[in-house]
XYZ file of C-alpha atoms in Angstrom:
389
model
C 117.546 110.895 122.744
C 115.061 109.923 120.059
C 115.792 110.827 116.423
C 113.639 110.448 113.312
C 115.719 109.944 110.154
C 114.017 110.883 106.879
C 115.356 112.063 103.519
C 114.709 112.682 99.814
C 111.430 114.580 100.053
C 111.931 115.874 96.469
C 109.350 118.614 96.879
C 108.126 119.640 93.427
C 108.769 116.372 91.608
C 106.110 115.235 89.159
C 105.030 111.665 88.557
C 104.563 111.053 84.816
C 103.339 114.621 84.424
C 101.188 114.607 87.571
C 101.885 116.829 90.573
C 102.873 115.048 93.784
C 102.467 118.101 96.043
C 99.151 117.077 97.629
C 100.291 113.496 98.183
C 103.581 114.642 99.726
C 101.766 117.112 101.977
C 99.579 114.236 103.204
C 102.608 112.057 103.924
C 104.552 114.825 105.677
C 101.502 115.515 107.863
C 101.507 111.808 108.820
C 105.251 112.013 109.517
C 104.645 115.008 111.792
C 102.018 113.053 113.719
C 104.546 110.218 114.147
C 107.072 112.692 115.522
C 104.490 113.869 118.027
C 103.283 110.374 118.951
C 106.786 108.955 119.479
C 108.112 111.996 121.381
C 110.906 112.562 118.868
C 113.597 115.006 119.986
C 115.345 115.619 116.637
C 114.148 115.191 113.035
C 116.847 114.738 110.382
C 116.168 115.432 106.685
C 119.211 114.041 104.854
C 119.213 115.975 101.591
C 117.199 116.353 98.385
C 114.603 118.470 100.122
C 113.596 119.921 96.749
C 113.574 118.119 93.418
C 115.022 121.075 91.561
C 117.675 123.708 92.107
C 114.995 126.267 91.131
C 111.838 125.106 92.921
C 108.473 126.756 92.323
C 106.891 128.998 94.945
C 104.491 126.230 96.014
C 107.471 124.028 96.898
C 108.794 126.666 99.309
C 105.335 126.938 100.856
C 105.129 123.181 101.445
C 108.625 123.099 102.951
C 107.829 126.016 105.236
C 104.585 124.415 106.390
C 106.337 121.091 107.056
C 109.210 122.636 109.020
C 106.875 124.761 111.150
C 104.628 121.754 111.850
C 107.606 119.619 112.883
C 108.965 122.415 115.066
C 105.570 122.804 116.745
C 105.830 119.221 118.023
C 108.734 120.340 120.189
C 111.355 118.562 118.086
C 114.505 120.145 116.699
C 114.813 119.884 112.905
C 118.145 119.497 111.077
C 118.151 119.704 107.265
C 121.039 119.229 104.847
C 121.195 119.769 101.085
C 121.362 117.022 98.446
C 122.443 116.832 94.829
C 119.004 117.992 93.623
C 119.021 121.056 95.876
C 120.601 124.416 95.368
C 122.568 124.815 98.593
C 122.423 128.604 98.232
C 118.637 128.704 97.785
C 117.978 126.147 100.488
C 120.315 127.805 102.964
C 119.874 131.519 102.322
C 117.219 131.900 105.055
C 118.982 129.692 107.598
C 119.943 132.664 109.781
C 116.340 133.860 109.810
C 114.763 130.546 110.809
C 113.336 130.204 114.280
C 115.417 128.573 116.968
C 115.293 124.797 116.651
C 115.308 124.602 112.830
C 118.791 124.208 111.345
C 119.547 124.180 107.597
C 123.141 123.057 107.018
C 124.475 123.818 103.536
C 127.958 125.318 104.126
C 130.893 122.963 103.385
C 133.165 125.102 105.561
C 130.976 124.400 108.609
C 131.111 120.597 108.399
C 133.179 120.268 111.584
C 130.887 122.599 113.568
C 128.031 120.555 115.038
C 124.510 121.401 116.047
C 124.441 120.282 119.676
C 121.307 119.029 121.413
C 121.387 117.994 125.067
C 119.440 115.230 126.781
C 119.582 113.607 130.220
C 122.871 111.908 129.351
C 124.642 115.003 128.024
C 125.261 116.464 124.556
C 124.634 114.869 121.164
C 126.519 116.542 118.318
C 124.958 116.520 114.841
C 127.433 117.026 111.981
C 125.691 117.953 108.736
C 127.528 117.279 105.472
C 125.820 119.012 102.533
C 126.090 117.398 99.116
C 129.682 117.889 97.989
C 130.359 118.188 94.244
C 134.141 117.709 93.999
C 134.622 120.145 91.116
C 132.836 122.884 93.072
C 133.988 122.358 96.660
C 137.633 121.389 96.137
C 138.424 125.133 96.098
C 137.697 125.137 99.835
C 140.402 122.533 100.435
C 143.160 123.246 97.885
C 145.606 121.273 100.017
C 143.609 118.101 99.283
C 143.040 115.288 101.731
C 145.259 114.157 104.620
C 147.585 112.435 102.119
C 147.860 115.562 99.951
C 145.737 114.148 97.110
C 143.500 116.571 95.220
C 139.811 115.866 95.814
C 138.611 114.565 92.463
C 135.884 112.044 93.318
C 132.872 111.925 95.586
C 134.562 109.197 97.626
C 137.678 111.280 98.232
C 135.651 114.386 99.028
C 133.357 112.580 101.454
C 136.344 110.910 103.122
C 137.873 114.344 103.675
C 134.561 115.649 105.038
C 134.438 112.780 107.524
C 137.970 113.605 108.622
C 136.624 117.065 109.484
C 133.723 115.439 111.318
C 136.068 113.249 113.372
C 138.178 116.308 114.163
C 134.998 118.013 115.360
C 134.143 114.942 117.430
C 137.507 115.182 119.200
C 136.843 118.844 119.951
C 133.287 118.201 121.179
C 133.023 115.341 123.635
C 129.827 113.308 123.692
C 127.761 111.233 121.340
C 127.640 112.119 117.653
C 125.488 111.760 114.537
C 126.646 112.414 110.963
C 124.283 113.347 108.116
C 125.308 112.967 104.468
C 123.892 112.637 100.953
C 125.800 110.221 98.709
C 125.846 106.700 97.278
C 127.482 104.433 99.831
C 128.376 100.759 99.398
C 130.371 98.202 101.345
C 133.679 98.489 99.520
C 136.976 98.615 101.338
C 138.926 101.617 100.124
C 138.505 105.088 98.676
C 141.300 104.502 96.161
C 142.409 101.568 94.081
C 139.080 100.912 92.385
C 139.572 99.734 88.815
C 136.888 102.082 87.571
C 134.649 104.807 88.894
C 131.315 103.377 89.993
C 128.352 105.732 89.901
C 124.737 105.641 91.062
C 122.281 108.450 90.308
C 125.164 110.677 89.212
C 127.279 110.021 92.319
C 130.305 107.753 92.573
C 130.575 105.129 95.301
C 131.603 106.120 98.821
C 132.857 103.163 100.901
C 130.808 102.560 104.040
C 134.066 102.486 106.019
C 134.391 106.237 105.382
C 131.674 106.756 107.995
C 133.489 105.071 110.872
C 133.253 107.021 114.111
C 129.817 108.534 114.773
C 127.201 106.679 116.808
C 124.750 106.919 113.889
C 125.000 107.983 110.242
C 121.827 109.244 108.525
C 122.184 108.959 104.754
C 120.134 110.266 101.854
C 120.123 109.719 98.063
C 118.856 106.130 97.746
C 115.039 106.071 97.505
C 114.582 102.716 99.224
C 115.488 101.993 102.818
C 118.900 100.397 103.221
C 120.722 99.080 106.269
C 124.449 99.138 105.503
C 125.271 98.422 109.155
C 123.527 98.861 112.489
C 124.672 102.463 112.536
C 124.727 103.441 108.831
C 121.340 103.574 107.082
C 119.265 105.095 104.291
C 115.666 106.060 105.062
C 114.589 106.376 101.419
C 111.973 108.734 100.009
C 108.588 109.275 101.706
C 106.722 108.824 98.400
C 107.041 106.393 95.494
C 108.466 108.518 92.694
C 108.736 105.800 90.018
C 107.224 102.418 89.218
C 110.620 100.899 89.940
C 110.108 101.850 93.602
C 106.600 100.400 93.907
C 107.572 97.429 96.089
C 109.842 99.406 98.415
C 108.300 100.390 101.761
C 107.935 104.058 102.621
C 108.850 105.317 106.063
C 111.659 106.543 108.297
C 114.037 105.256 110.939
C 113.301 105.899 114.611
C 116.704 105.990 116.312
C 117.270 105.878 120.068
C 120.549 106.933 121.657
C 121.314 106.102 125.292
C 124.250 107.185 127.462
C 126.626 104.831 125.603
C 125.543 105.649 122.038
C 123.236 103.762 119.669
C 120.597 101.833 121.631
C 117.997 100.793 119.034
C 116.634 101.525 115.564
C 113.028 100.880 114.491
C 111.371 101.253 111.083
C 108.207 103.409 111.131
C 105.907 102.942 108.113
C 104.373 105.926 106.328
C 101.031 105.774 104.504
C 101.004 105.430 100.711
C 98.420 107.888 99.325
C 98.002 105.948 96.090
C 99.472 102.518 95.373
C 101.617 101.854 92.318
C 100.986 98.647 90.347
C 102.326 97.147 87.133
C 99.779 95.095 85.211
C 101.093 92.700 82.565
C 99.110 90.674 80.036
C 97.051 90.995 76.895
C 95.222 94.309 76.782
C 91.821 92.630 77.096
C 93.069 90.762 80.173
C 94.261 93.983 81.787
C 90.884 95.583 81.047
C 88.933 92.648 82.513
C 86.285 93.751 85.070
C 87.970 91.975 87.981
C 91.294 93.684 87.239
C 89.619 97.080 86.927
C 87.707 96.627 90.181
C 90.925 95.837 92.035
C 93.122 98.620 90.630
C 90.813 101.450 89.538
C 92.206 103.770 92.235
C 95.900 102.861 91.762
C 98.633 104.413 89.701
C 98.914 101.913 86.854
C 101.765 100.958 84.555
C 100.230 98.710 81.879
C 102.497 96.366 79.925
C 100.374 94.723 77.270
C 101.705 91.636 75.541
C 99.509 91.445 72.437
C 101.395 90.344 69.347
C 100.595 93.597 67.523
C 100.215 97.170 68.838
C 96.663 98.017 69.828
C 94.738 101.111 68.769
C 94.823 103.976 71.316
C 95.808 101.791 74.277
C 96.263 104.703 76.697
C 92.811 106.110 75.970
C 91.221 102.703 76.489
C 93.165 102.108 79.681
C 92.297 105.478 81.188
C 88.612 104.864 80.596
C 88.927 102.050 83.159
C 92.000 103.167 85.133
C 91.807 106.954 85.646
C 95.323 106.938 87.096
C 97.034 104.984 84.344
C 100.354 106.799 84.027
C 102.331 104.584 81.658
C 101.716 102.037 78.907
C 104.274 99.805 77.201
C 103.930 97.277 74.392
C 106.025 94.172 75.010
C 104.861 91.313 72.744
C 104.873 87.948 74.452
C 106.059 86.222 71.245
C 109.811 86.558 70.794
C 111.868 85.809 67.726
C 113.443 82.371 67.907
C 117.055 81.871 66.972
C 116.185 79.856 63.867
C 113.623 82.324 62.518
C 114.447 84.171 59.326
C 115.889 87.657 59.587
C 114.341 90.630 57.799
C 117.028 90.489 55.133
C 116.272 86.796 54.533
C 112.563 87.533 54.210
C 113.246 90.250 51.640
C 115.350 87.916 49.511
C 112.321 85.685 48.936
C 109.891 88.577 48.405
C 108.916 88.876 44.748
C 106.165 91.499 44.676
C 105.630 94.748 46.558
C 102.914 93.015 48.545
C 105.456 90.367 49.573
C 107.884 93.061 50.691
C 105.221 94.804 52.784
C 104.279 91.469 54.319
C 107.946 90.794 55.170
C 108.216 94.185 56.834
C 105.061 93.671 58.905
C 106.232 90.227 60.025
C 109.564 91.741 61.054
C 108.169 94.596 63.155
C 105.199 92.637 64.550
C 106.931 89.565 65.918
C 106.058 87.334 62.946
C 102.500 88.580 62.461
C 101.774 89.686 58.932
C 98.854 91.693 57.628
C 95.331 90.918 58.775
C 92.654 90.267 56.124
C 91.479 93.870 56.347
C 95.027 95.211 56.107
C 95.829 92.890 53.180
C 92.781 94.161 51.283
C 93.843 97.770 51.922
C 97.413 97.044 50.790
C 96.154 95.422 47.564
C 93.889 98.416 46.911
C 96.737 100.906 47.351
C 99.109 98.894 45.169
C 96.454 98.466 42.442
C 95.791 102.219 42.494
C 99.505 102.857 42.076
C 99.628 100.491 39.054
C 96.661 102.267 37.471
C 98.262 105.678 38.057
C 101.530 104.556 36.471
C 99.627 103.222 33.436
C 98.158 106.659 32.808
C 101.540 108.356 32.742
């Protein structure tokens, strides 16, 4: 059986105020073509289908189009909810969806798999929706197998996997688990000195997922290989400049008669590259730099000693897709340099005090000649006004 593992579509998310709907539609069309080209049997979407618990109408339209297109390839589609989704909104139409599209959002159905047969027999897919301990612990008031109340994500996910393993014992054959959480290679669900969190979720030990032939995870936006059989696919789009160097794609997973046979990374196209340009503003605006990055999403970090006038306007004249600008002066204060308080102690006149302030906030750069003339004019006018009182 061939499975495509994707996650974290975040339909409806904006990128620095810009819609990502068209770009995501382009990428999901490419993903659908990959499903068709590689003869994929099952497509897994491991949570965070939407970016919001209350998505706009256009987000539902894009999801519907994507699911229908994937289904038309002949593949089965299995979707679970993530921490950004509203499980109720995502799952309310699940009974009405055509055969072959499964939306799994019910915590009480974790041990009940979606079963897909191939030449070697059944493969059971266990979908674990995002589990917020404070909300879902009501379903399991008895707690975990040791009688502990489910207070953390790690405890709750461990209990969910116990239900999965129970379902595996009741349904013979190969198995795949789908979950949305932050997983790391720690050894135990209890005994941590402090709660460790990532993106609002506390750490779930990778050992929690022992058992299934493959575990398809969502929540982390970059691909991660925690073991041969436990992986994150990441998001299909770059949703922040911090992700710009992370590849976009999905995992192509093959199961044979004995379980996991192979896993291959399949790249997705990037509709518009993300770049971070660092240097003096004039260097960033140099013709060669503009020619190379005019069509990219740009984060400009300019290192001039003093803030420049209207940097975003100037940048967008050359980089239409400049989304972010930051001022990070290259000159840093040395340990032996005078503090602001020390500068003020030696300031005698108001002009000296203004100069001390400018040096403090502009990395040692005081007033320019033009600024000094303006400061003197304002101070002289104040003296004349006081003399008339």
